[in-house]
Short mmCIF file of C-alpha atoms in Angstrom, two decimals:
data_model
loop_
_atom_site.label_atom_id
_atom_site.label_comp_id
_atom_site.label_asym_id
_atom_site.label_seq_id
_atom_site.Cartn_x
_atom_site.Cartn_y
_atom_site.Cartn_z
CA UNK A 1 -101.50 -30.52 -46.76
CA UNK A 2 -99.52 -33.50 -44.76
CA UNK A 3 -101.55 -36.73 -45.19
CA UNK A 4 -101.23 -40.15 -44.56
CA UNK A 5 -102.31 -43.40 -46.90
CA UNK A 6 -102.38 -47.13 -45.98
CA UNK A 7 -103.39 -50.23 -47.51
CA UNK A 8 -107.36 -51.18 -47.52
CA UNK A 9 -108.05 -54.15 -45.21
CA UNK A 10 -108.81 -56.52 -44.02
CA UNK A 11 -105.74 -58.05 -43.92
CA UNK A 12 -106.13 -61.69 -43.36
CA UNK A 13 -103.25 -64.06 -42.34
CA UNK A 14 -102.72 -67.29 -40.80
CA UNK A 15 -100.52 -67.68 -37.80
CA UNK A 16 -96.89 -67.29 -38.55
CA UNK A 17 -96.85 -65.48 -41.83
CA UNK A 18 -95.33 -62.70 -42.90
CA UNK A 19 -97.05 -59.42 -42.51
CA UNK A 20 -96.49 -56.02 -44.44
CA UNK A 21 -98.91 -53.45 -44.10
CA UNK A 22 -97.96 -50.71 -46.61
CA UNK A 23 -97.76 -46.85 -45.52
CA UNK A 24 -97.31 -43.88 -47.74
CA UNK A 25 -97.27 -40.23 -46.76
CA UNK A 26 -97.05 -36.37 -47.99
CA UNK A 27 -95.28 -34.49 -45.32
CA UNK A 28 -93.56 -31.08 -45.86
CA UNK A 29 -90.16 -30.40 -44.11
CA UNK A 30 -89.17 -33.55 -41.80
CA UNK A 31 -91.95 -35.24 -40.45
CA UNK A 32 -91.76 -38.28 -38.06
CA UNK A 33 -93.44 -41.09 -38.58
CA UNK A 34 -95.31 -43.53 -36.24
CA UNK A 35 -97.03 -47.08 -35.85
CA UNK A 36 -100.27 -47.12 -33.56
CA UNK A 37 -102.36 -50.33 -32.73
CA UNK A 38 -105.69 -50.37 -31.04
CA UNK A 39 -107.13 -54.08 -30.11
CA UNK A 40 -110.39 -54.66 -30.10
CA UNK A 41 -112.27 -52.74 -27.07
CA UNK A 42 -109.15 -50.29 -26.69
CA UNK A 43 -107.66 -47.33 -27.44
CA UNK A 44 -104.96 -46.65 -29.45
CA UNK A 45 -101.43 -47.45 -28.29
CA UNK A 46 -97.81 -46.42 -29.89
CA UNK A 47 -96.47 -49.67 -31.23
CA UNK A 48 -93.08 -47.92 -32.33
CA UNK A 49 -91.70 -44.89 -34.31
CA UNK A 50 -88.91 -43.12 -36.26
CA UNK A 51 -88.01 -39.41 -36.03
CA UNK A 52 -85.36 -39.19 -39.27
CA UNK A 53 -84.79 -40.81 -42.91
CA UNK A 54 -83.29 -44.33 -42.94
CA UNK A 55 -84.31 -44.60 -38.60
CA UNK A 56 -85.42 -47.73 -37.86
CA UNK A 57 -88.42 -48.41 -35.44
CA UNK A 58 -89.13 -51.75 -33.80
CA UNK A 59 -91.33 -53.26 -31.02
CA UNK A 60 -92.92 -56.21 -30.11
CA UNK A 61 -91.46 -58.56 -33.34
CA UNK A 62 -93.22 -55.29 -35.65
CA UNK A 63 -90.34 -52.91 -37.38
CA UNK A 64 -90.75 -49.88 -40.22
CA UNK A 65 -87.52 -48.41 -41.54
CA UNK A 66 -88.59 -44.47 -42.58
CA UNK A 67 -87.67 -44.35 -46.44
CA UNK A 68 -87.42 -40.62 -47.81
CA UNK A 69 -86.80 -41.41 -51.22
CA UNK A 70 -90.33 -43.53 -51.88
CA UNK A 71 -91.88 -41.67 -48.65
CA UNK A 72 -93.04 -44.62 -47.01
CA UNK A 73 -93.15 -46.97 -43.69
CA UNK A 74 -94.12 -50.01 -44.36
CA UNK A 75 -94.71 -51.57 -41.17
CA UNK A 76 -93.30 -55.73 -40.99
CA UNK A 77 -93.89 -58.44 -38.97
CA UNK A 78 -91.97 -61.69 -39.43
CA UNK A 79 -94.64 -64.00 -38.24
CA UNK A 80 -98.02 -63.02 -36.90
CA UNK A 81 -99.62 -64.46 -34.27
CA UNK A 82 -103.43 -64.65 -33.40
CA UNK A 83 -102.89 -62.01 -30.76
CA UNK A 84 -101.60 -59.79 -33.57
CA UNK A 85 -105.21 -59.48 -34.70
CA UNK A 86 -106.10 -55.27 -34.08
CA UNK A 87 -106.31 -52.22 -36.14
CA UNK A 88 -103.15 -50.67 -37.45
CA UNK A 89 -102.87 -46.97 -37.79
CA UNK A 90 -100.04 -45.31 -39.47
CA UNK A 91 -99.47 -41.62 -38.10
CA UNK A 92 -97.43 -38.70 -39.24
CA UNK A 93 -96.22 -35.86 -36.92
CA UNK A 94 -96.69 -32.28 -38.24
CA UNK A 95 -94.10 -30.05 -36.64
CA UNK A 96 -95.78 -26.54 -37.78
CA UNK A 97 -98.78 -27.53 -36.19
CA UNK A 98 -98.22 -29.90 -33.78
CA UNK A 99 -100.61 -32.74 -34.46
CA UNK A 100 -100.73 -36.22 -35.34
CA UNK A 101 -102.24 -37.46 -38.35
CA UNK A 102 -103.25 -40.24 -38.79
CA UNK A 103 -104.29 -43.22 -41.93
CA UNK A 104 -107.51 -44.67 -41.76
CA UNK A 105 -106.14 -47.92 -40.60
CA UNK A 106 -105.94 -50.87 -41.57
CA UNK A 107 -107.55 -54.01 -39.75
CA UNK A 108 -105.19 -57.17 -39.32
CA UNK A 109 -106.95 -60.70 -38.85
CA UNK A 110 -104.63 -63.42 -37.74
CA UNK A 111 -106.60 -67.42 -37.79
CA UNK A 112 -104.80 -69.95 -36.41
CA UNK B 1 -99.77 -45.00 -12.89
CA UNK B 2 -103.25 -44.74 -13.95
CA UNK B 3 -103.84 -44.26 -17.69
CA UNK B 4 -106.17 -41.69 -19.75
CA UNK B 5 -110.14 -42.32 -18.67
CA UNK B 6 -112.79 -41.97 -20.51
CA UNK B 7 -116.69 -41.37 -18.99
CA UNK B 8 -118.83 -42.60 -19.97
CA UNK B 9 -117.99 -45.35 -22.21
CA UNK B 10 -121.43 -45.94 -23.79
CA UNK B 11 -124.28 -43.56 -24.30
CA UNK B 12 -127.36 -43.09 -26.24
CA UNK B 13 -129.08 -39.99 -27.52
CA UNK B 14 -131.72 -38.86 -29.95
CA UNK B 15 -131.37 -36.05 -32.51
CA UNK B 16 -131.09 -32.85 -31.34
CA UNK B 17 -129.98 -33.48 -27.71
CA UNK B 18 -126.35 -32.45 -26.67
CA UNK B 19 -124.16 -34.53 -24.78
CA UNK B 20 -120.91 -34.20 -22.23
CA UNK B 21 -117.94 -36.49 -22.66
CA UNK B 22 -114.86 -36.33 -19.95
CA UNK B 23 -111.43 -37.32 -19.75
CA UNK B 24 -109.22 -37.44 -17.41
CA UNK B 25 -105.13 -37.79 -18.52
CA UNK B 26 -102.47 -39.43 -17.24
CA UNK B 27 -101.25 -37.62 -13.64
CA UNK B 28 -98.68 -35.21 -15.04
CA UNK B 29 -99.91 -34.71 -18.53
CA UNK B 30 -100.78 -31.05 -19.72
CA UNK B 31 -102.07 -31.59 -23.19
CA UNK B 32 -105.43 -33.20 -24.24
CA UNK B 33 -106.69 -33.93 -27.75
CA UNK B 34 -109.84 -35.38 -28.64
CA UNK B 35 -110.37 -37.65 -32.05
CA UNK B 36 -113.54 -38.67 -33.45
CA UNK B 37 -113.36 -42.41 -35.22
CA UNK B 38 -115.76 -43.35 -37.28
CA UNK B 39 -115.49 -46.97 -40.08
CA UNK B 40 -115.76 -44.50 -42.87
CA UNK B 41 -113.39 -41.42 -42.06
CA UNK B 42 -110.89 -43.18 -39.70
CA UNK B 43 -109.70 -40.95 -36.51
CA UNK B 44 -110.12 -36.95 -37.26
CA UNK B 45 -108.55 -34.53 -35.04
CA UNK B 46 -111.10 -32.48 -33.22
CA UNK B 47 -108.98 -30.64 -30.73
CA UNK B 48 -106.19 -29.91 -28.40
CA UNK B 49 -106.33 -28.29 -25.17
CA UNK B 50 -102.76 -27.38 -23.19
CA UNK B 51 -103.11 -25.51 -19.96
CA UNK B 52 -106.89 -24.94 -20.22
CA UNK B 53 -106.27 -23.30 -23.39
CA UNK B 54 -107.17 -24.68 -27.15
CA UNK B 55 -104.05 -25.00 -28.95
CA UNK B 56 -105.07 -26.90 -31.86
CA UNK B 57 -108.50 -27.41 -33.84
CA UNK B 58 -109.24 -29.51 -36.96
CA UNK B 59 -112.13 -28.75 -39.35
CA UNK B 60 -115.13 -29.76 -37.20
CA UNK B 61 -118.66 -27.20 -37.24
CA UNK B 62 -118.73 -25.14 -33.97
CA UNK B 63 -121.48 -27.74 -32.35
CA UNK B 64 -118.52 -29.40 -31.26
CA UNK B 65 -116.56 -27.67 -28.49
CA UNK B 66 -114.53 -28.48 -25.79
CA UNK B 67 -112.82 -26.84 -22.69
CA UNK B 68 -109.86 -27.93 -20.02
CA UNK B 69 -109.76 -27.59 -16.46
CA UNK B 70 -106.96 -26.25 -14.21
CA UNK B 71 -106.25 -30.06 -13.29
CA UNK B 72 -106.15 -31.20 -16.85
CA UNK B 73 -108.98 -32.83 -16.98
CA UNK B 74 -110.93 -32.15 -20.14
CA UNK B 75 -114.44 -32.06 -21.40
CA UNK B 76 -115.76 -31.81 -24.97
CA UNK B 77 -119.53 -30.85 -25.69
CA UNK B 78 -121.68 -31.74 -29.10
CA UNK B 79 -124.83 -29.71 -29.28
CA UNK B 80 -128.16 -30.19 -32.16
CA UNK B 81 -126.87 -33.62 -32.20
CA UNK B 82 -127.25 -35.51 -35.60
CA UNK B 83 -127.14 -38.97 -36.69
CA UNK B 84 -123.55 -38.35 -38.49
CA UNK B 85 -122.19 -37.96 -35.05
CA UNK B 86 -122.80 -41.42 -34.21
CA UNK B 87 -118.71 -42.28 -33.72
CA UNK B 88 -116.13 -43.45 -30.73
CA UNK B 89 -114.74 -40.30 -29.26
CA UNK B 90 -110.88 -40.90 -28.32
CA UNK B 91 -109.34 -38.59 -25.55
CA UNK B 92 -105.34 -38.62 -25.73
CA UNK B 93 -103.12 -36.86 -23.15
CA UNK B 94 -99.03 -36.17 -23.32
CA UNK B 95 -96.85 -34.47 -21.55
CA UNK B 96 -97.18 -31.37 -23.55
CA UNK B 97 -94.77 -29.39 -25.58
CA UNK B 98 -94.18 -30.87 -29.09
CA UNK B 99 -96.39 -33.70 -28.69
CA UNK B 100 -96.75 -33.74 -32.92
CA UNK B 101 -92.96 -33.92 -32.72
CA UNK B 102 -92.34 -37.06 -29.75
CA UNK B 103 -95.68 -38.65 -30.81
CA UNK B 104 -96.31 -40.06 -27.51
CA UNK B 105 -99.99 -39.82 -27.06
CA UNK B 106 -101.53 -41.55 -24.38
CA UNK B 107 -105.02 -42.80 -25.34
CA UNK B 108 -108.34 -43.76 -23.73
CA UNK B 109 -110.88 -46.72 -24.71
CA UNK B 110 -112.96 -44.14 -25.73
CA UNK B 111 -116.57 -42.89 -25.54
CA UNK B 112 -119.00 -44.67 -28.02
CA UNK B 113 -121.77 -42.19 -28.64
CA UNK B 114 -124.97 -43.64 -30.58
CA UNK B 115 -127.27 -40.99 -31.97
CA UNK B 116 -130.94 -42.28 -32.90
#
């Protein structure tokens, strides 16, 4: 079945690194892919997404470019900021069934 | 516009009690799924109601049922509770249609249920 894999956290950065926070999925057909954050105390909100191979999502400084070929999307940051720190879920659509699903998340901690 | 609530936010039971959580979506929205997130299993799909009828069910036991109202509004209900189901309870509400497909899920803060 479809399923989604991320990276084990915590992911611990200072302020103004680079993040990646790797993404890897098994879809049949053409799934679309999504980025989800929830801060602490919140639900979950979409941070961005891409609906076809080699689409490019972006938001809020974050990006993920949709790669068929290693099925993955990695989701960047350029430099992370202390408000950055949250729990990053990486999400798959599946179009027979309708339904998201989603990685276990991973949990970014930015220090200053 | 008001966003997707959750009631209550925090509750407490002991084994073997049932418990009521509600959600009310976004004005507008036809479809509501409930998640169950837990530290060990991340967020598992429990459900999806669209127009008061259950569209979509992941691989919970039958304790765990829900039902939506003619204004949306949804409800799910655990019965025999057990310690396991100690979890936050997420509500999400879209549109409807291909919501798997857009991805635009509206979520709540949640309902943290502790089971003792």
């Amino acid at each position: 079945g479809n399923s989604v894999t991320q990276m084990e956290g915590p992911v611990t950065l200072s302020e103004e690194a680079f993040l990646t926070i790797n993404c890897t999925y098994t879809a049949t057909g053409y799934p679309s892919l999504f980025w989800y954050v929830q801060y602490p105390g919140e639900g979950l909100q979409l941070l961005l997404k891409a609906t076809k191979a080699d689409d490019k999502g972006s938001n809020k400084g974050f990006e993920a470019t949709y790669r068929k070929e290693t099925t993955s999307f990695h989701l960047e940051k350029g430099s992370v900021q202390v408000s950055d720190s949250a729990v990053y879920f990486c999400a798959l659509s599946d179009r027979n069934t309708d339904k998201l699903i989603f990685g276990t998340g991973t949990r970014l901690q930015v220090f200053p | 516009k008001a966003g997707v609530t959750q009631t209550p936010r925090y509750l407490i039971k002991t084994r073997g009690q049932q418990v009521t959580l509600s959600c009310s979506p976004i004005s507008g929205h036809r479809s509501v799924s409930w998640y169950q997130q837990t530290p060990g299993q991340g967020l598992q799909f429990l459900f999806e109601y669209f127009s008061e009828t259950q569209r979509n069910k992941g691989n919970f036991p039958g304790r765990f049922s829900g039902r939506q109202f003619s204004n949306s509004r949804s409800e799910m209900n655990v019965s025999t509770l057990e310690l396991g189901d100690s979890a936050l309870y997420l509500c999400a509400s879209s549109q409807g249609g291909l919501a798997g497909v857009t991805g635009e899920l509206f979520f709540g803060e949640g309902s943290r249920l502790t089971v003792l």
